[in-house]
PDB file of C-alpha atoms and ligand atoms in Angstrom:
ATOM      1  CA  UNK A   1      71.264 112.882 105.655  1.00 82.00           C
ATOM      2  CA  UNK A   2      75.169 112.691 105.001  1.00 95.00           C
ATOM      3  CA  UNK A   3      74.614 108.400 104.343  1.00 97.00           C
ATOM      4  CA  UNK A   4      76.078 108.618 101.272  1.00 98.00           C
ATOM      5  CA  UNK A   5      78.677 110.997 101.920  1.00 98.00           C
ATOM      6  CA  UNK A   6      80.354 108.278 104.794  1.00 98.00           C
ATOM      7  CA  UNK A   7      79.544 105.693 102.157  1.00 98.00           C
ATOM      8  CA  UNK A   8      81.983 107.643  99.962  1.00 98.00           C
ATOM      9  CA  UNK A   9      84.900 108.291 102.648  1.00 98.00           C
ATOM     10  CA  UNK A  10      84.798 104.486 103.800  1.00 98.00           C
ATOM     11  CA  UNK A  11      85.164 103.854  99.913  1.00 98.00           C
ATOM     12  CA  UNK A  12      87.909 106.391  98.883  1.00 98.00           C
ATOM     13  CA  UNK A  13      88.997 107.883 101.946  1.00 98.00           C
ATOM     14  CA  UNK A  14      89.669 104.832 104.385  1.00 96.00           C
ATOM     15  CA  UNK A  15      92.925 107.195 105.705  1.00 95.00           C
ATOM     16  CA  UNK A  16      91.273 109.996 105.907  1.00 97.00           C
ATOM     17  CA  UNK A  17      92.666 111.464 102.560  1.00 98.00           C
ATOM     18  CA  UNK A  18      91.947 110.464  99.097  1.00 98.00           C
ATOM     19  CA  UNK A  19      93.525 110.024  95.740  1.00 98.00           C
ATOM     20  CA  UNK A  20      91.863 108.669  92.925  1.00 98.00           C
ATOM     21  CA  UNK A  21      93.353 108.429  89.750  1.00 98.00           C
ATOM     22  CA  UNK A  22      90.879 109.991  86.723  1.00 98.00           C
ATOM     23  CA  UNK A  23      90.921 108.032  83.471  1.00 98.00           C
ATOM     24  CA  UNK A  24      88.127 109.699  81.481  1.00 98.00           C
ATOM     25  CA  UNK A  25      90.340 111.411  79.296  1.00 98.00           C
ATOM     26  CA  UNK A  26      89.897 109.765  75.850  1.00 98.00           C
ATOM     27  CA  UNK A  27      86.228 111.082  75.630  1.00 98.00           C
ATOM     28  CA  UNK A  28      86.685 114.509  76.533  1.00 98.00           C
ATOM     29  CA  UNK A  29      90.630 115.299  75.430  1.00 98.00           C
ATOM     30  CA  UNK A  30      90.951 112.299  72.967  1.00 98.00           C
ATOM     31  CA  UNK A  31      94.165 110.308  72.638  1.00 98.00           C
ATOM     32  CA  UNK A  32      96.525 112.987  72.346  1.00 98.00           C
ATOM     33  CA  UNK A  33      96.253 113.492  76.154  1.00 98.00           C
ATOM     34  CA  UNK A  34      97.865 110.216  75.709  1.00 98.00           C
ATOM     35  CA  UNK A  35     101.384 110.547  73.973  1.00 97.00           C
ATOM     36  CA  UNK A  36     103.375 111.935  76.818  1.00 95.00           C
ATOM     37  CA  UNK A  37     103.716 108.968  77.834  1.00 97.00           C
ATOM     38  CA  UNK A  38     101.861 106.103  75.620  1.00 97.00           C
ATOM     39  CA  UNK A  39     101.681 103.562  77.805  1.00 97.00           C
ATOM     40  CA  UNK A  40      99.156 105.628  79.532  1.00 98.00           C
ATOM     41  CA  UNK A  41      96.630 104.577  76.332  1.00 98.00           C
ATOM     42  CA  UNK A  42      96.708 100.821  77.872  1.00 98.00           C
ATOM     43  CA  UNK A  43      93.670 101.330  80.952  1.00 98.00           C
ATOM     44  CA  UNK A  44      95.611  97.897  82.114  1.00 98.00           C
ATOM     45  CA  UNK A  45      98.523 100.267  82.678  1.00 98.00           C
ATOM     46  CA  UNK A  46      96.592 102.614  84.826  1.00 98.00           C
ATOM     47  CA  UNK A  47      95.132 100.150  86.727  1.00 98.00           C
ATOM     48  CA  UNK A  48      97.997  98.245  87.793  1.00 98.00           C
ATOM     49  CA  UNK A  49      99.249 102.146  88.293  1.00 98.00           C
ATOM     50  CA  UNK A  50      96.417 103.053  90.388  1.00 98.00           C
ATOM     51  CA  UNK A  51      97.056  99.558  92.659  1.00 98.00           C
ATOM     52  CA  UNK A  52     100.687  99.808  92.867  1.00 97.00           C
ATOM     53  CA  UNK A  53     100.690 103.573  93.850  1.00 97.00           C
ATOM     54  CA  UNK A  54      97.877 102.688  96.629  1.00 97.00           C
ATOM     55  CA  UNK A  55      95.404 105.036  95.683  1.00 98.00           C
ATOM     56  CA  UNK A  56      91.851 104.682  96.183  1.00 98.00           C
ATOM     57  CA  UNK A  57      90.454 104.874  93.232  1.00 98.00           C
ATOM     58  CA  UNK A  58      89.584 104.719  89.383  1.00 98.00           C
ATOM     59  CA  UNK A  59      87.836 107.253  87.214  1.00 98.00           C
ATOM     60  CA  UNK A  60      86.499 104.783  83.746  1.00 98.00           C
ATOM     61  CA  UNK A  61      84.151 105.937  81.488  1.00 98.00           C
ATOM     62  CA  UNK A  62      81.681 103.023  80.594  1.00 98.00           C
ATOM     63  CA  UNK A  63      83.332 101.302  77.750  1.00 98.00           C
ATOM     64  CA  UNK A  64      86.830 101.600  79.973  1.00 98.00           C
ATOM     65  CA  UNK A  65      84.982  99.454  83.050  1.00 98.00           C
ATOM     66  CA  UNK A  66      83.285  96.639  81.106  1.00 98.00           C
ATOM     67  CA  UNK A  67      86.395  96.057  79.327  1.00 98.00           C
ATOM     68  CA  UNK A  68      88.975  96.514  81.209  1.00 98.00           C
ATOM     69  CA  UNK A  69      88.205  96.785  85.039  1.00 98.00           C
ATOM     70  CA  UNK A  70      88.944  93.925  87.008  1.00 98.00           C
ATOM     71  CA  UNK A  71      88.004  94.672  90.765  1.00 98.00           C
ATOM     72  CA  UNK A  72      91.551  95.571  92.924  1.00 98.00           C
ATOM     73  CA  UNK A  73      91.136  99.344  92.794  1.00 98.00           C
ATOM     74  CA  UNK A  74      87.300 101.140  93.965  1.00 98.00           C
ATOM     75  CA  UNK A  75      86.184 101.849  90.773  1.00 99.00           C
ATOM     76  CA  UNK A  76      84.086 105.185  90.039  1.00 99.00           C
ATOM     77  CA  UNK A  77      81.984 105.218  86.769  1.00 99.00           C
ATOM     78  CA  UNK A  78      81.874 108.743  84.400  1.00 98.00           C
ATOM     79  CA  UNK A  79      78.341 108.556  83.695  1.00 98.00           C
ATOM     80  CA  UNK A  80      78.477 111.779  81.152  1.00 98.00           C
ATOM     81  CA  UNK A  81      81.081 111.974  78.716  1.00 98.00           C
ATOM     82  CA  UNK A  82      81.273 115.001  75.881  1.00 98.00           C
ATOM     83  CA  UNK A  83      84.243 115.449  73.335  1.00 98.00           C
ATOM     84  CA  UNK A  84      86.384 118.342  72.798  1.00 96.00           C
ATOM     85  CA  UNK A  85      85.366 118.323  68.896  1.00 97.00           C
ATOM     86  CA  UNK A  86      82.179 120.013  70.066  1.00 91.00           C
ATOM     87  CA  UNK A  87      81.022 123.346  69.227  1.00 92.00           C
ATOM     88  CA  UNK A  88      78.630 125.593  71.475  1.00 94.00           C
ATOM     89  CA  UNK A  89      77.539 126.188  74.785  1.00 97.00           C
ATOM     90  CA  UNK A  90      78.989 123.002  77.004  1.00 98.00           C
ATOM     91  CA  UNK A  91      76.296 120.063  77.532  1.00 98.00           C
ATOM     92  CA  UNK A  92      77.896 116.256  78.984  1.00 98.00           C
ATOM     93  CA  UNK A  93      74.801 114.408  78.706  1.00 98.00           C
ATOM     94  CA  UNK A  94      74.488 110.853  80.203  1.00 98.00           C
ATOM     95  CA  UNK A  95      75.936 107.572  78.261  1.00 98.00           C
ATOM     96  CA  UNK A  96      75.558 105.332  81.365  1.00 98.00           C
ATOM     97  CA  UNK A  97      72.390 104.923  84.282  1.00 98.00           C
ATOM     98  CA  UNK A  98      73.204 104.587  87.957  1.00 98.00           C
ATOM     99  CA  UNK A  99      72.164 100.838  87.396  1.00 98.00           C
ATOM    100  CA  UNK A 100      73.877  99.886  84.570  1.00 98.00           C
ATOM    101  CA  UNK A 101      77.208 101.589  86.708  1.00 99.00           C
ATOM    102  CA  UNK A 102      76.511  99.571  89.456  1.00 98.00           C
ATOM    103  CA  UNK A 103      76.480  96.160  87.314  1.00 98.00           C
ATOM    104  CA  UNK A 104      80.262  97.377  86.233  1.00 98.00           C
ATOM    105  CA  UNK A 105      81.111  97.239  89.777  1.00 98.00           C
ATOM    106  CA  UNK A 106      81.116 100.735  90.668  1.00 98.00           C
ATOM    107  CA  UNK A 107      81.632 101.635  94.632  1.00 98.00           C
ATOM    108  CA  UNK A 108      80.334 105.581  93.332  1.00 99.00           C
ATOM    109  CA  UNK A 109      79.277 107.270  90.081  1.00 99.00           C
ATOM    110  CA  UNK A 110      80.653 110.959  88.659  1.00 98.00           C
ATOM    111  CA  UNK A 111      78.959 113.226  86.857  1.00 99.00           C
ATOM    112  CA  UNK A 112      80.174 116.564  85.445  1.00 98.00           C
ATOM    113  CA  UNK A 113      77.415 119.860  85.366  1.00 98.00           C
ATOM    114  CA  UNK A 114      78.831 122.938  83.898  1.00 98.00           C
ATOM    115  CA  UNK A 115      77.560 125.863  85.683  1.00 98.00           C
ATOM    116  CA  UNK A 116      77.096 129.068  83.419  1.00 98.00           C
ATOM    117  CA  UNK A 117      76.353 126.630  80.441  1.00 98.00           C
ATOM    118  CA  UNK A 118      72.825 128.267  77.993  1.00 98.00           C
ATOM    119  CA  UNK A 119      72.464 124.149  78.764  1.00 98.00           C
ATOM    120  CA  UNK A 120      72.491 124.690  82.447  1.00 98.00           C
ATOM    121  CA  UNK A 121      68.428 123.974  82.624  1.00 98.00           C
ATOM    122  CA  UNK A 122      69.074 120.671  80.865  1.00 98.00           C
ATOM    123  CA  UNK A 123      72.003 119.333  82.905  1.00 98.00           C
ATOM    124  CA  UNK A 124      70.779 120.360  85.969  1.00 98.00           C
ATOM    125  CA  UNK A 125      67.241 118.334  84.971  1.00 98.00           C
ATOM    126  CA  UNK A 126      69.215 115.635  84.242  1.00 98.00           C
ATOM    127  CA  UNK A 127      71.449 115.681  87.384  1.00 98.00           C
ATOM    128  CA  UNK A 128      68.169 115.379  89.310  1.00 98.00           C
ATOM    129  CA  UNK A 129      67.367 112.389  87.821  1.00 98.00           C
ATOM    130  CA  UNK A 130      70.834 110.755  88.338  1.00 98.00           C
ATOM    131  CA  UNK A 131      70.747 112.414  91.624  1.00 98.00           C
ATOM    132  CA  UNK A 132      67.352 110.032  92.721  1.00 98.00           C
ATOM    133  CA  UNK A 133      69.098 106.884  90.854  1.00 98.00           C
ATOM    134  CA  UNK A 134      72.242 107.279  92.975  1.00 98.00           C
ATOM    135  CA  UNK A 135      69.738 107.445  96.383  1.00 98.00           C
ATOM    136  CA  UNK A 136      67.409 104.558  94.878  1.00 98.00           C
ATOM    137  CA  UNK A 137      70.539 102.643  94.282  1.00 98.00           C
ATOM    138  CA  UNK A 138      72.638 103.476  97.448  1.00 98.00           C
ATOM    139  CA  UNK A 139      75.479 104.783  95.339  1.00 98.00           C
ATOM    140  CA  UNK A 140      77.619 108.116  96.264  1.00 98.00           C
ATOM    141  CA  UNK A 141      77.494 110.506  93.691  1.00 99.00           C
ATOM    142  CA  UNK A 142      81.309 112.653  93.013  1.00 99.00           C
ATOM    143  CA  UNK A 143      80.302 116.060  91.002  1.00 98.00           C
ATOM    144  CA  UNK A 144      82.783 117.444  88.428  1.00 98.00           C
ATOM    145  CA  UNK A 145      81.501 120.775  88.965  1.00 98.00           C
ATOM    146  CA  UNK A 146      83.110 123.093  86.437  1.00 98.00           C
ATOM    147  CA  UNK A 147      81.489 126.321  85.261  1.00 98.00           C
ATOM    148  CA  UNK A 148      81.484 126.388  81.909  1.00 98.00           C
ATOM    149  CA  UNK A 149      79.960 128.631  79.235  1.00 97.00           C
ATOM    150  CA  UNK A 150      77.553 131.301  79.667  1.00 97.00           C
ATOM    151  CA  UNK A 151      78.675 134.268  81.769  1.00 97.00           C
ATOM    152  CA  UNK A 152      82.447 132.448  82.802  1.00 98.00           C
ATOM    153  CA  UNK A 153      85.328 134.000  81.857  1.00 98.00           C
ATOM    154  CA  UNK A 154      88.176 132.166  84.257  1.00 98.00           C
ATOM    155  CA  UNK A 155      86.994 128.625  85.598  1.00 98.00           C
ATOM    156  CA  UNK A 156      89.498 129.173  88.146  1.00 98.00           C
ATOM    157  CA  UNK A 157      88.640 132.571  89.405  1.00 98.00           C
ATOM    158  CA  UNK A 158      88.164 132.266  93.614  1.00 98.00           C
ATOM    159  CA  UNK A 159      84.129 133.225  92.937  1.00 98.00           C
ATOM    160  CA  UNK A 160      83.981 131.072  90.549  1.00 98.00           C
ATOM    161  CA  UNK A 161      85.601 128.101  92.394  1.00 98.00           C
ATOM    162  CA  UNK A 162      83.513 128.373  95.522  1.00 98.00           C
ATOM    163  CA  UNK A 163      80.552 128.870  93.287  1.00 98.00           C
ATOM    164  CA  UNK A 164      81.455 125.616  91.501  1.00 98.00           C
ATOM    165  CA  UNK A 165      81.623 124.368  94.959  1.00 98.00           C
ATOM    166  CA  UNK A 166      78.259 125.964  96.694  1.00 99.00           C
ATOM    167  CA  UNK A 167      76.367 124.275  93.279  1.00 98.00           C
ATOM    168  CA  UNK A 168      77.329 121.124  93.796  1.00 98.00           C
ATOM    169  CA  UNK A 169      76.587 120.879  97.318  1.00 98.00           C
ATOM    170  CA  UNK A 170      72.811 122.331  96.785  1.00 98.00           C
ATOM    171  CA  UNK A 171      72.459 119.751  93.989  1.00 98.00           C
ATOM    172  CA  UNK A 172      73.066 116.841  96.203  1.00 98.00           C
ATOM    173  CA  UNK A 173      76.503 116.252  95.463  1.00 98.00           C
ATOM    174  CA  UNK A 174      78.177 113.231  98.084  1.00 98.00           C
ATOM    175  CA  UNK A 175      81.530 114.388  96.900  1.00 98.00           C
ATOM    176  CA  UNK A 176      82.911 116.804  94.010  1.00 98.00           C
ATOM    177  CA  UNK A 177      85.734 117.899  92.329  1.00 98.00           C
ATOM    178  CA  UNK A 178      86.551 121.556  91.755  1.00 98.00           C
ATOM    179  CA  UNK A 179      89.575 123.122  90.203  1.00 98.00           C
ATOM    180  CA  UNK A 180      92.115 125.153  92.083  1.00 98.00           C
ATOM    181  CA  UNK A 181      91.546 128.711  92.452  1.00 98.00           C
ATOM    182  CA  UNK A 182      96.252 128.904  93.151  1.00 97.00           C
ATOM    183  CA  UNK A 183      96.439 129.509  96.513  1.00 97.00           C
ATOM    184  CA  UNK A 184      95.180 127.870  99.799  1.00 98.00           C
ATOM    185  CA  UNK A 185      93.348 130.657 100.942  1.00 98.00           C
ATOM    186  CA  UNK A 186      90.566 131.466  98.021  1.00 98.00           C
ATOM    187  CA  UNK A 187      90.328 127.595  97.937  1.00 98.00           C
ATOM    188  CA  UNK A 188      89.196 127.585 101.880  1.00 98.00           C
ATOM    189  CA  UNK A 189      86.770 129.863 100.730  1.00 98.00           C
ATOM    190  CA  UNK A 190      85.516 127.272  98.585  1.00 98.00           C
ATOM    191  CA  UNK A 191      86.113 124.242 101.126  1.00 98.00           C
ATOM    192  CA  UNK A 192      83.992 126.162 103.127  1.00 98.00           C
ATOM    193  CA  UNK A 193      81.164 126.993 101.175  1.00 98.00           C
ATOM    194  CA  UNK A 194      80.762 123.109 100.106  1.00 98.00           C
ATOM    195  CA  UNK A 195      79.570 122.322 103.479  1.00 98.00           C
ATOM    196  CA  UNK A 196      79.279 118.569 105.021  1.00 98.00           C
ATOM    197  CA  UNK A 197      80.427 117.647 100.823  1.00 98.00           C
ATOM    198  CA  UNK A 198      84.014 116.689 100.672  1.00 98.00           C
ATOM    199  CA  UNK A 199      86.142 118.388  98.485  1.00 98.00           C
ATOM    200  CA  UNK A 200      89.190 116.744  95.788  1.00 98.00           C
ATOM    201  CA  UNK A 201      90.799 119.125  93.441  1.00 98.00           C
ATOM    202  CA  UNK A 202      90.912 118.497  89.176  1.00 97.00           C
ATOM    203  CA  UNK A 203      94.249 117.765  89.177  1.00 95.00           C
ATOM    204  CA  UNK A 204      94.650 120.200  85.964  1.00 96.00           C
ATOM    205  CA  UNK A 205      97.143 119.653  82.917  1.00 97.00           C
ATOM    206  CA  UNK A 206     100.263 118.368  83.379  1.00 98.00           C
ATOM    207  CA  UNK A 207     102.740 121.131  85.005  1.00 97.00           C
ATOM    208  CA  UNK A 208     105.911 121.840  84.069  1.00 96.00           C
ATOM    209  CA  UNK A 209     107.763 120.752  86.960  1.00 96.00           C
ATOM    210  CA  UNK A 210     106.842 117.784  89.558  1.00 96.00           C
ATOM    211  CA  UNK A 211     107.558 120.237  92.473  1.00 97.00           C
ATOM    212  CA  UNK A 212     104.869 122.778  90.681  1.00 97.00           C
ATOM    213  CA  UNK A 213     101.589 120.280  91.244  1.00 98.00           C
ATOM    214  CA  UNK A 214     103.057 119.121  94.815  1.00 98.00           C
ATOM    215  CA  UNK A 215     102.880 122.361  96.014  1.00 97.00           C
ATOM    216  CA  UNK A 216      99.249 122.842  94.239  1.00 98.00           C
ATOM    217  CA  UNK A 217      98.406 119.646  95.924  1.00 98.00           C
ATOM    218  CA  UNK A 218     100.047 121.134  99.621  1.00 98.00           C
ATOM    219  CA  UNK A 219      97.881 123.823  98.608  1.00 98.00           C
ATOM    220  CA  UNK A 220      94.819 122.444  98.884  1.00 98.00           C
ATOM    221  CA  UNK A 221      95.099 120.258 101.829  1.00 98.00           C
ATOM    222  CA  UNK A 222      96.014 123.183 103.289  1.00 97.00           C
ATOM    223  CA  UNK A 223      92.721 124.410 102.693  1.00 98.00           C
ATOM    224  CA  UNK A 224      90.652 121.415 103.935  1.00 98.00           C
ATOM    225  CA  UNK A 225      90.626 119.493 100.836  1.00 98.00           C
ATOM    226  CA  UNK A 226      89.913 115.436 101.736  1.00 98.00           C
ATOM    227  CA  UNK A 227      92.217 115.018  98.592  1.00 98.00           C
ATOM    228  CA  UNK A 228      92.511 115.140  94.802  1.00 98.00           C
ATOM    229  CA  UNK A 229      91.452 113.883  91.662  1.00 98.00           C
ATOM    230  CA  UNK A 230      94.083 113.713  89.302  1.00 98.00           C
ATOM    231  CA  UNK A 231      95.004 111.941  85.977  1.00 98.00           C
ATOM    232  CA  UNK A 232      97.716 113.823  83.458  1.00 98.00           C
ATOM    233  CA  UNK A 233      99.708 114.438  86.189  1.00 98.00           C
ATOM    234  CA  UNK A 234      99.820 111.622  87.217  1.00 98.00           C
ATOM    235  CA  UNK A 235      99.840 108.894  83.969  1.00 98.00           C
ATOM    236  CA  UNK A 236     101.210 111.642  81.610  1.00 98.00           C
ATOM    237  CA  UNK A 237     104.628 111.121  83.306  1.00 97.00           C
ATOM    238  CA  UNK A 238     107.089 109.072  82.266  1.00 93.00           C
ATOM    239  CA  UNK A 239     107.990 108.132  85.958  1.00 95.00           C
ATOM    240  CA  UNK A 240     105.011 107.946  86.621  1.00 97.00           C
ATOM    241  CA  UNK A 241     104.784 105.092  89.237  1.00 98.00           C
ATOM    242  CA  UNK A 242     107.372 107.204  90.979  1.00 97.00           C
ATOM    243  CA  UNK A 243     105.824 110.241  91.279  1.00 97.00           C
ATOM    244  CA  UNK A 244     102.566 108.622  92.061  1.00 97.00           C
ATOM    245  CA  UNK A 245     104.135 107.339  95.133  1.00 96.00           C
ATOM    246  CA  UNK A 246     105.604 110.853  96.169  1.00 96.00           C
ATOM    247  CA  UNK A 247     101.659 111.981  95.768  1.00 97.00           C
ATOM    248  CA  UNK A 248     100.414 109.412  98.656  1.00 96.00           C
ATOM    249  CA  UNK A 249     103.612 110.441 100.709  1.00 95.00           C
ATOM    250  CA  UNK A 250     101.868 114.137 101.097  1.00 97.00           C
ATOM    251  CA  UNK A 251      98.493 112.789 101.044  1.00 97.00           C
ATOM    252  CA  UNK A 252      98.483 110.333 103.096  1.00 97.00           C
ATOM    253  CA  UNK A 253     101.714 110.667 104.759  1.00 96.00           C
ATOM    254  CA  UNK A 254     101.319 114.161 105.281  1.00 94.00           C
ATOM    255  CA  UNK A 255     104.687 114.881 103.962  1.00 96.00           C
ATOM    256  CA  UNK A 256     105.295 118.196 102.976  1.00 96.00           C
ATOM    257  CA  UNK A 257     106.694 119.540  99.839  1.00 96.00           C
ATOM    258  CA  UNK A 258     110.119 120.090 100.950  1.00 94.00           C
ATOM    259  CA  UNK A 259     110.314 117.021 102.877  1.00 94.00           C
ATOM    260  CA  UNK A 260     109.223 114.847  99.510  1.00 90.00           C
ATOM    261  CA  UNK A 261     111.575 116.496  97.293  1.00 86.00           C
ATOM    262  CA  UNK A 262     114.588 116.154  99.561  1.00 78.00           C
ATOM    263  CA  UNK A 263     113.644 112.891 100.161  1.00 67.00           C
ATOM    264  CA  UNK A 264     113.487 111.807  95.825  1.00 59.00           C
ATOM    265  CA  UNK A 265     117.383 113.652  95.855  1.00 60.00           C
TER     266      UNK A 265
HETATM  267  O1  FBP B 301      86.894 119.646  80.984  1.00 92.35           O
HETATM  268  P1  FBP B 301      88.359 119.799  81.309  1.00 92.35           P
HETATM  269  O2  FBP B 301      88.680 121.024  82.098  1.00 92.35           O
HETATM  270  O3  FBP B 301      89.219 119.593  80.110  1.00 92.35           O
HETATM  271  O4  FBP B 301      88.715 118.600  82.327  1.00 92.35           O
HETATM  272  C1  FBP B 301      88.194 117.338  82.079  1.00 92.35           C
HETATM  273  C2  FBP B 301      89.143 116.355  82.668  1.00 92.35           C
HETATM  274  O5  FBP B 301      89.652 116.806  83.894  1.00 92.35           O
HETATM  275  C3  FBP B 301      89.345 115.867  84.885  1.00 92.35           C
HETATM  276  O6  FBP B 301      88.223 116.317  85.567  1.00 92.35           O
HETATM  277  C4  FBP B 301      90.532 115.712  85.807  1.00 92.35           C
HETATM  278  O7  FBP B 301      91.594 115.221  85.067  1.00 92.35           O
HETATM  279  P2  FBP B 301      92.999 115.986  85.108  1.00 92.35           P
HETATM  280  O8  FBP B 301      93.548 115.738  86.473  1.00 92.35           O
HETATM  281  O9  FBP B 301      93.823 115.355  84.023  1.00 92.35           O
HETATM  282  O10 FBP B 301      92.695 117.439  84.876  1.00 92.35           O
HETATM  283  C5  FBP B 301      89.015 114.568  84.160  1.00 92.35           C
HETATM  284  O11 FBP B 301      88.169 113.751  84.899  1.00 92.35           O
HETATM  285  C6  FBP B 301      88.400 115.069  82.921  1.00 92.35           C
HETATM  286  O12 FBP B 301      88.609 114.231  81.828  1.00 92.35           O
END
């Protein structure tokens, strides 16, 4: 039954691509993710970011959506959240239900399991659970799948990635989001190994240069990817509007690298 997976691509795919701007950040980086750029603190900024730039979606944490969300971009509700002042084997543990999500006016909800994790048994208990609220509910469910912990030494070792990738799909995932292994071809391997589940990249930290994530981003589209995931850089730029724009140019233009670059000359 792939119900919920079409649910998802009518959602935040209507071109066949997707881009959806993450915004979960202050929980799990904290607001230092934010001084690149400060006005990327304001969730009114990324909003109006998210809308101008066209994409197709929001990444807010709870507290973000009740507050702040007002309805003109597909929104897409974290419903685990951990900080980076923890210590120990990686656990995200739910702050939000499936219900409660849709009441926000989510369109889907996201969770994050880290594979690997010595909390691995309780995550994936708990993804169950979430898993039969998101069916109950009619809700797609997006899986930050990002081995963690445990036995994992590089999160963005090729094995690793399509494991990341194979996980989510057994769980139930209707969508998930994987790093990038660097090149097209190991991530193909993953694309593959997800199955009917669409695939969007973790956009990453912020890369030196603009032309450095457009070609990761060529990369992975390259590889079958329906699209990415992205948020530092994206709001973490100062142009960011700008850039944002060159993004749905290759994503949903189908501009290449080159062609986007000689284009912003
Ligand atoms: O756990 P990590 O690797 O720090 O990544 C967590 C962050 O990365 C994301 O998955 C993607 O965001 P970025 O594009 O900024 O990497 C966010 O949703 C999340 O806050």
């Amino acid at each position: 039954m792939t119900r919920l997976v079409e649910k998802f691509l009518r959602i935040f795919a209507r071109r066949g691509r997707s881009i959806i701007l993450a915004y979960d950040h202050g929980i799990e980086h904290g607001p230092t993710d934010f001084m690149d750029n400060p006005d990327a603190a304001d969730p009114e900024h990324i909003i109006k970011l998210a809308r101008e730039a066209g994409f197709d979606g929001v990444v807010f944490q709870r507290g973000i959506a009740e507050k702040y969300y007002d309805g003109s971009v597909p929104l897409i509700v974290k419903l685990n959240g951990k900080t980076n002042l923890y210590n120990g084997e990686p656990i995200s543990v739910a702050n939000c239900t499936v219900e409660e999500a849709v009441s926000l006016g989510a369109s889907a909800v996201g969770y994050t399991i880290y594979p690997g994790s010595g909390y691995e048994w309780r995550i994936f208990e708990e993804f169950a659970r979430i898993k039969r609220e998101a069916v109950k509910f009619d809700v797609p469910l997006i899986v930050w799948s990002y081995p963690r912990g445990g036995k994992v030494t590089d999160e963005t070792a090729p094995e690793i990635v399509a494991y990341a990738a194979r996980v989510a799909l057994e769980l139930g995932a209707d969508s998930m989001k994987i790093k990038y292994t660097g090149d097209p071809k190991t991530f193909s391997w993953a694309v593959r190994v997800a199955g009917k589940v669409p695939v969007l990249m973790s956009g990453g930290p912020k890369t030196k240069t603009e032309e450095e994530f457009l070609r990761q981003v060529e990369g992975v589209l390259e590889a079958g990817a329906i699209g990415i995931a992205v948020g530092r850089n994206v709001w973490q730029r100062r142009d960011a509007l700008k850039f944002a724009r060159v993004l749905s140019e290759m994503v949903y233009g189908g501009k290449k690298v080159v062609e986007v670059l000689g284009e912003a000359k």
